[in-house]
PDB file of C-alpha atoms and ligand atoms in Angstrom:
ATOM      1  CA  MET A   1      72.034  85.323  71.813  1.00  0.00           C
ATOM      2  CA  SER A   2      69.757  88.239  70.921  1.00  0.00           C
ATOM      3  CA  LYS A   3      70.227  91.273  69.730  1.00  0.00           C
ATOM      4  CA  HIS A   4      69.946  94.732  72.396  1.00  0.00           C
ATOM      5  CA  ILE A   5      69.875  97.898  71.031  1.00  0.00           C
ATOM      6  CA  SER A   6      71.745 100.878  73.079  1.00  0.00           C
ATOM      7  CA  LYS A   7      71.417 104.242  72.884  1.00  0.00           C
ATOM      8  CA  SER A   8      73.421 105.903  75.262  1.00  0.00           C
ATOM      9  CA  GLU A   9      76.776 105.213  77.337  1.00  0.00           C
ATOM     10  CA  SER A  10      74.122 104.506  80.583  1.00  0.00           C
ATOM     11  CA  ASP A  11      72.066 102.050  77.873  1.00  0.00           C
ATOM     12  CA  THR A  12      75.510  99.619  77.352  1.00  0.00           C
ATOM     13  CA  ILE A  13      76.571  99.860  81.437  1.00  0.00           C
ATOM     14  CA  ASN A  14      72.680  98.266  82.228  1.00  0.00           C
ATOM     15  CA  LEU A  15      72.767  96.101  79.532  1.00  0.00           C
ATOM     16  CA  GLY A  16      76.357  95.339  81.161  1.00  0.00           C
ATOM     17  CA  MET A  17      74.866  94.913  84.798  1.00  0.00           C
ATOM     18  CA  LYS A  18      72.432  92.464  82.671  1.00  0.00           C
ATOM     19  CA  PHE A  19      74.027  90.401  81.179  1.00  0.00           C
ATOM     20  CA  ALA A  20      75.765  89.928  84.869  1.00  0.00           C
ATOM     21  CA  SER A  21      73.426  88.921  86.518  1.00  0.00           C
ATOM     22  CA  SER A  22      73.703  85.489  84.723  1.00  0.00           C
ATOM     23  CA  LEU A  23      77.451  85.022  85.669  1.00  0.00           C
ATOM     24  CA  SER A  24      79.771  83.134  87.878  1.00  0.00           C
ATOM     25  CA  GLN A  25      83.215  81.939  88.636  1.00  0.00           C
ATOM     26  CA  GLY A  26      84.888  80.154  86.920  1.00  0.00           C
ATOM     27  CA  ASP A  27      83.149  82.217  83.335  1.00  0.00           C
ATOM     28  CA  ILE A  28      85.225  83.297  80.750  1.00  0.00           C
ATOM     29  CA  ILE A  29      83.596  85.921  78.743  1.00  0.00           C
ATOM     30  CA  GLY A  30      85.125  87.341  75.014  1.00  0.00           C
ATOM     31  CA  LEU A  31      83.825  90.352  73.824  1.00  0.00           C
ATOM     32  CA  SER A  32      84.517  91.283  70.093  1.00  0.00           C
ATOM     33  CA  GLY A  33      83.648  94.192  67.857  1.00  0.00           C
ATOM     34  CA  ASP A  34      85.050  97.682  66.334  1.00  0.00           C
ATOM     35  CA  LEU A  35      86.928 100.576  67.962  1.00  0.00           C
ATOM     36  CA  GLY A  36      84.668 102.743  70.492  1.00  0.00           C
ATOM     37  CA  THR A  37      81.419 100.134  69.498  1.00  0.00           C
ATOM     38  CA  GLY A  38      81.298  99.997  73.345  1.00  0.00           C
ATOM     39  CA  LYS A  39      83.030  96.792  75.048  1.00  0.00           C
ATOM     40  CA  THR A  40      84.973  98.797  77.902  1.00  0.00           C
ATOM     41  CA  HIS A  41      81.394 100.476  79.245  1.00  0.00           C
ATOM     42  CA  PHE A  42      80.012  97.313  78.788  1.00  0.00           C
ATOM     43  CA  VAL A  43      82.677  95.492  80.650  1.00  0.00           C
ATOM     44  CA  LYS A  44      81.931  98.304  83.808  1.00  0.00           C
ATOM     45  CA  GLY A  45      78.522  97.686  83.932  1.00  0.00           C
ATOM     46  CA  ILE A  46      79.742  94.724  84.729  1.00  0.00           C
ATOM     47  CA  CYS A  47      81.926  95.526  87.474  1.00  0.00           C
ATOM     48  CA  GLU A  48      79.527  97.896  88.776  1.00  0.00           C
ATOM     49  CA  TYR A  49      77.184  94.992  88.837  1.00  0.00           C
ATOM     50  CA  PHE A  50      79.248  92.981  91.124  1.00  0.00           C
ATOM     51  CA  ASN A  51      80.470  96.257  93.379  1.00  0.00           C
ATOM     52  CA  VAL A  52      84.019  97.074  92.055  1.00  0.00           C
ATOM     53  CA  VAL A  53      85.200 100.059  93.322  1.00  0.00           C
ATOM     54  CA  ASP A  54      88.557 100.111  91.427  1.00  0.00           C
ATOM     55  CA  ASN A  55      88.453 102.611  88.169  1.00  0.00           C
ATOM     56  CA  VAL A  56      87.419 100.429  85.187  1.00  0.00           C
ATOM     57  CA  ASN A  57      89.099 101.617  81.763  1.00  0.00           C
ATOM     58  CA  SER A  58      90.713 100.004  79.483  1.00  0.00           C
ATOM     59  CA  PRO A  59      94.125  98.508  80.114  1.00  0.00           C
ATOM     60  CA  THR A  60      96.177 101.003  78.430  1.00  0.00           C
ATOM     61  CA  PHE A  61      99.828 100.204  79.628  1.00  0.00           C
ATOM     62  CA  LEU A  62      99.120  96.464  80.584  1.00  0.00           C
ATOM     63  CA  ILE A  63      97.193  94.060  79.286  1.00  0.00           C
ATOM     64  CA  VAL A  64      95.298  93.375  81.885  1.00  0.00           C
ATOM     65  CA  ASN A  65      93.584  94.937  84.630  1.00  0.00           C
ATOM     66  CA  GLU A  66      92.691  93.607  87.897  1.00  0.00           C
ATOM     67  CA  TYR A  67      89.184  93.970  89.900  1.00  0.00           C
ATOM     68  CA  SER A  68      88.209  93.148  93.316  1.00  0.00           C
ATOM     69  CA  ALA A  69      84.190  92.162  92.817  1.00  0.00           C
ATOM     70  CA  MET A  70      81.801  90.776  95.788  1.00  0.00           C
ATOM     71  CA  LYS A  71      78.349  89.406  95.519  1.00  0.00           C
ATOM     72  CA  ASP A  72      76.702  88.074  98.709  1.00  0.00           C
ATOM     73  CA  ASN A  73      79.095  88.731 100.901  1.00  0.00           C
ATOM     74  CA  HIS A  74      81.949  87.195  99.178  1.00  0.00           C
ATOM     75  CA  PHE A  75      85.178  88.399  97.729  1.00  0.00           C
ATOM     76  CA  PHE A  76      86.647  87.689  94.747  1.00  0.00           C
ATOM     77  CA  GLU A  77      89.290  88.371  91.462  1.00  0.00           C
ATOM     78  CA  ILE A  78      87.806  90.141  87.758  1.00  0.00           C
ATOM     79  CA  TYR A  79      90.293  90.191  85.448  1.00  0.00           C
ATOM     80  CA  HIS A  80      89.585  92.355  82.676  1.00  0.00           C
ATOM     81  CA  PHE A  81      92.268  92.124  79.210  1.00  0.00           C
ATOM     82  CA  ASP A  82      91.768  94.083  76.109  1.00  0.00           C
ATOM     83  CA  LEU A  83      93.842  92.240  73.683  1.00  0.00           C
ATOM     84  CA  TYR A  84      93.889  94.942  70.591  1.00  0.00           C
ATOM     85  CA  ARG A  85      97.716  95.410  70.832  1.00  0.00           C
ATOM     86  CA  ILE A  86      98.621  91.757  70.784  1.00  0.00           C
ATOM     87  CA  LYS A  87     100.293  90.782  67.219  1.00  0.00           C
ATOM     88  CA  THR A  88     101.898  87.824  67.718  1.00  0.00           C
ATOM     89  CA  THR A  89     101.304  84.077  69.249  1.00  0.00           C
ATOM     90  CA  ASN A  90     104.664  84.855  71.712  1.00  0.00           C
ATOM     91  CA  GLU A  91     103.296  88.120  73.444  1.00  0.00           C
ATOM     92  CA  LEU A  92      99.865  86.085  74.078  1.00  0.00           C
ATOM     93  CA  ILE A  93     102.492  83.185  75.669  1.00  0.00           C
ATOM     94  CA  ASN A  94     104.236  85.765  77.840  1.00  0.00           C
ATOM     95  CA  LEU A  95     101.383  86.880  79.145  1.00  0.00           C
ATOM     96  CA  GLY A  96     101.085  83.763  81.617  1.00  0.00           C
ATOM     97  CA  LEU A  97      97.369  83.536  80.984  1.00  0.00           C
ATOM     98  CA  ASP A  98      97.176  79.802  82.898  1.00  0.00           C
ATOM     99  CA  ASN A  99      97.404  82.435  86.313  1.00  0.00           C
ATOM    100  CA  TYR A 100      94.383  84.090  85.048  1.00  0.00           C
ATOM    101  CA  PHE A 101      91.933  81.449  83.806  1.00  0.00           C
ATOM    102  CA  ASN A 102      90.506  79.749  87.482  1.00  0.00           C
ATOM    103  CA  LYS A 103      87.135  78.866  88.653  1.00  0.00           C
ATOM    104  CA  ASN A 104      87.133  81.480  91.576  1.00  0.00           C
ATOM    105  CA  ALA A 105      87.984  84.668  89.283  1.00  0.00           C
ATOM    106  CA  ILE A 106      85.315  85.924  86.230  1.00  0.00           C
ATOM    107  CA  VAL A 107      87.709  87.376  83.136  1.00  0.00           C
ATOM    108  CA  LEU A 108      86.503  89.764  80.746  1.00  0.00           C
ATOM    109  CA  VAL A 109      88.644  89.573  77.309  1.00  0.00           C
ATOM    110  CA  GLU A 110      87.949  92.620  75.022  1.00  0.00           C
ATOM    111  CA  TRP A 111      89.537  91.916  71.662  1.00  0.00           C
ATOM    112  CA  ILE A 112      89.221  88.370  72.081  1.00  0.00           C
ATOM    113  CA  GLU A 113      89.729  87.993  68.106  1.00  0.00           C
ATOM    114  CA  ASN A 114      93.011  88.552  68.829  1.00  0.00           C
ATOM    115  CA  ALA A 115      93.380  84.977  70.872  1.00  0.00           C
ATOM    116  CA  GLU A 116      90.817  82.369  69.431  1.00  0.00           C
ATOM    117  CA  ASN A 117      92.762  80.296  69.298  1.00  0.00           C
ATOM    118  CA  PHE A 118      94.642  80.237  73.224  1.00  0.00           C
ATOM    119  CA  ILE A 119      91.426  81.783  75.002  1.00  0.00           C
ATOM    120  CA  SER A 120      87.767  79.242  74.736  1.00  0.00           C
ATOM    121  CA  PRO A 121      84.951  81.252  76.195  1.00  0.00           C
ATOM    122  CA  ASN A 122      82.289  80.538  78.256  1.00  0.00           C
ATOM    123  CA  TYR A 123      80.025  83.895  77.092  1.00  0.00           C
ATOM    124  CA  PHE A 124      80.336  85.183  73.781  1.00  0.00           C
ATOM    125  CA  VAL A 125      79.143  89.278  73.660  1.00  0.00           C
ATOM    126  CA  LYS A 126      79.651  90.569  69.619  1.00  0.00           C
ATOM    127  CA  PHE A 127      79.104  94.920  69.453  1.00  0.00           C
ATOM    128  CA  SER A 128      78.461  97.026  66.756  1.00  0.00           C
ATOM    129  CA  HIS A 129      77.711 100.950  65.679  1.00  0.00           C
ATOM    130  CA  GLY A 130      74.268 101.153  64.734  1.00  0.00           C
ATOM    131  CA  ALA A 131      72.399 103.524  62.299  1.00  0.00           C
ATOM    132  CA  ASP A 132      73.309 106.502  64.173  1.00  0.00           C
ATOM    133  CA  GLU A 133      76.310 107.626  66.237  1.00  0.00           C
ATOM    134  CA  ASN A 134      75.426 106.924  69.259  1.00  0.00           C
ATOM    135  CA  GLU A 135      73.902 103.561  67.895  1.00  0.00           C
ATOM    136  CA  ARG A 136      75.407 100.104  69.425  1.00  0.00           C
ATOM    137  CA  ILE A 137      74.415  96.713  68.249  1.00  0.00           C
ATOM    138  CA  ILE A 138      74.879  93.836  71.622  1.00  0.00           C
ATOM    139  CA  GLU A 139      74.549  90.325  70.955  1.00  0.00           C
ATOM    140  CA  PHE A 140      74.842  88.737  73.554  1.00  0.00           C
TER     141      PHE A 140
HETATM  142  N1  LIG B   1      75.514 103.884  73.291  1.00  0.00           N
HETATM  143  C1  LIG B   1      77.132 103.733  73.634  1.00  0.00           C
HETATM  144  N2  LIG B   1      76.928 102.314  73.977  1.00  0.00           N
HETATM  145  C2  LIG B   1      78.672 103.094  74.468  1.00  0.00           C
HETATM  146  N3  LIG B   1      79.375 103.853  74.324  1.00  0.00           N
HETATM  147  C3  LIG B   1      79.292 104.948  73.568  1.00  0.00           C
HETATM  148  C4  LIG B   1      77.733 105.116  72.755  1.00  0.00           C
HETATM  149  N4  LIG B   1      77.045 105.982  71.852  1.00  0.00           N
HETATM  150  C5  LIG B   1      78.238 106.836  71.868  1.00  0.00           C
HETATM  151  N5  LIG B   1      79.144 106.516  72.805  1.00  0.00           N
HETATM  152  C6  LIG B   1      80.588 106.764  72.819  1.00  0.00           C
HETATM  153  O1  LIG B   1      81.687 105.098  71.959  1.00  0.00           O
HETATM  154  C7  LIG B   1      83.043 105.155  72.409  1.00  0.00           C
HETATM  155  C8  LIG B   1      82.967 104.038  73.499  1.00  0.00           C
HETATM  156  O2  LIG B   1      84.086 104.001  74.062  1.00  0.00           O
HETATM  157  P1  LIG B   1      84.487 102.080  74.636  1.00  0.00           P
HETATM  158  O3  LIG B   1      85.958 102.203  74.802  1.00  0.00           O
HETATM  159  O4  LIG B   1      83.500 101.829  75.365  1.00  0.00           O
HETATM  160  O5  LIG B   1      84.533 101.706  73.558  1.00  0.00           O
HETATM  161  P2  LIG B   1      85.312  99.898  72.588  1.00  0.00           P
HETATM  162  O6  LIG B   1      84.380  98.704  71.967  1.00  0.00           O
HETATM  163  O7  LIG B   1      85.605  98.880  74.458  1.00  0.00           O
HETATM  164  O8  LIG B   1      86.775 100.327  72.049  1.00  0.00           O
HETATM  165  P3  LIG B   1      88.239  99.534  71.721  1.00  0.00           P
HETATM  166  O9  LIG B   1      87.955  98.687  70.619  1.00  0.00           O
HETATM  167  O10 LIG B   1      88.890 100.921  71.335  1.00  0.00           O
HETATM  168  O11 LIG B   1      88.329  99.490  73.383  1.00  0.00           O
HETATM  169  C9  LIG B   1      83.078 105.609  73.877  1.00  0.00           C
HETATM  170  O12 LIG B   1      83.447 107.465  73.122  1.00  0.00           O
HETATM  171  C10 LIG B   1      81.686 106.465  74.644  1.00  0.00           C
HETATM  172  O13 LIG B   1      81.304 108.225  74.278  1.00  0.00           O
HETATM  173 MG1  LIG B   2      88.015  99.143  75.308  1.00  0.00          MG
END
């Protein structure tokens, strides 16, 4: 893991793009850190790298968003979870997680803290607030 300092939303998006270049289909990425530390902006960067044209935002009413991604003329799905509102293991079970974890998709999980015993990511990205209002520390 190394520490990256972001000074703006676009820094965070660029870090997401850079991180994405090492990903491949089948990867599961856990994103953790306080509210407003930039997880969703980082996800926007990952999605930009994979040519997603759908709107990338935290799923508000649903727990997971599905995007069509494309790399090297090859199409696949990105699943973007936000588990902030998950309170019980039953809620997790009811999501039918198994349907999302397959070798063709890339799965991004915000608030992975809320599913520690259910989801085993092969990458972790940690977010925290920095010294001033627009600074974020992103470790991966
Ligand atoms: N360096 C930065 N990188 C990313 N966002 C920043 C930065 N500086 C300020 N911001 C602001 O912080 C907020 C980050 O929001 P974002 O939705 O990406 O966070 P999040 O970690 O996904 O939050 P949540 O836990 O609520 O889903 C935005 O309002 C953004 O404008
Ligand atoms: Mg978010």
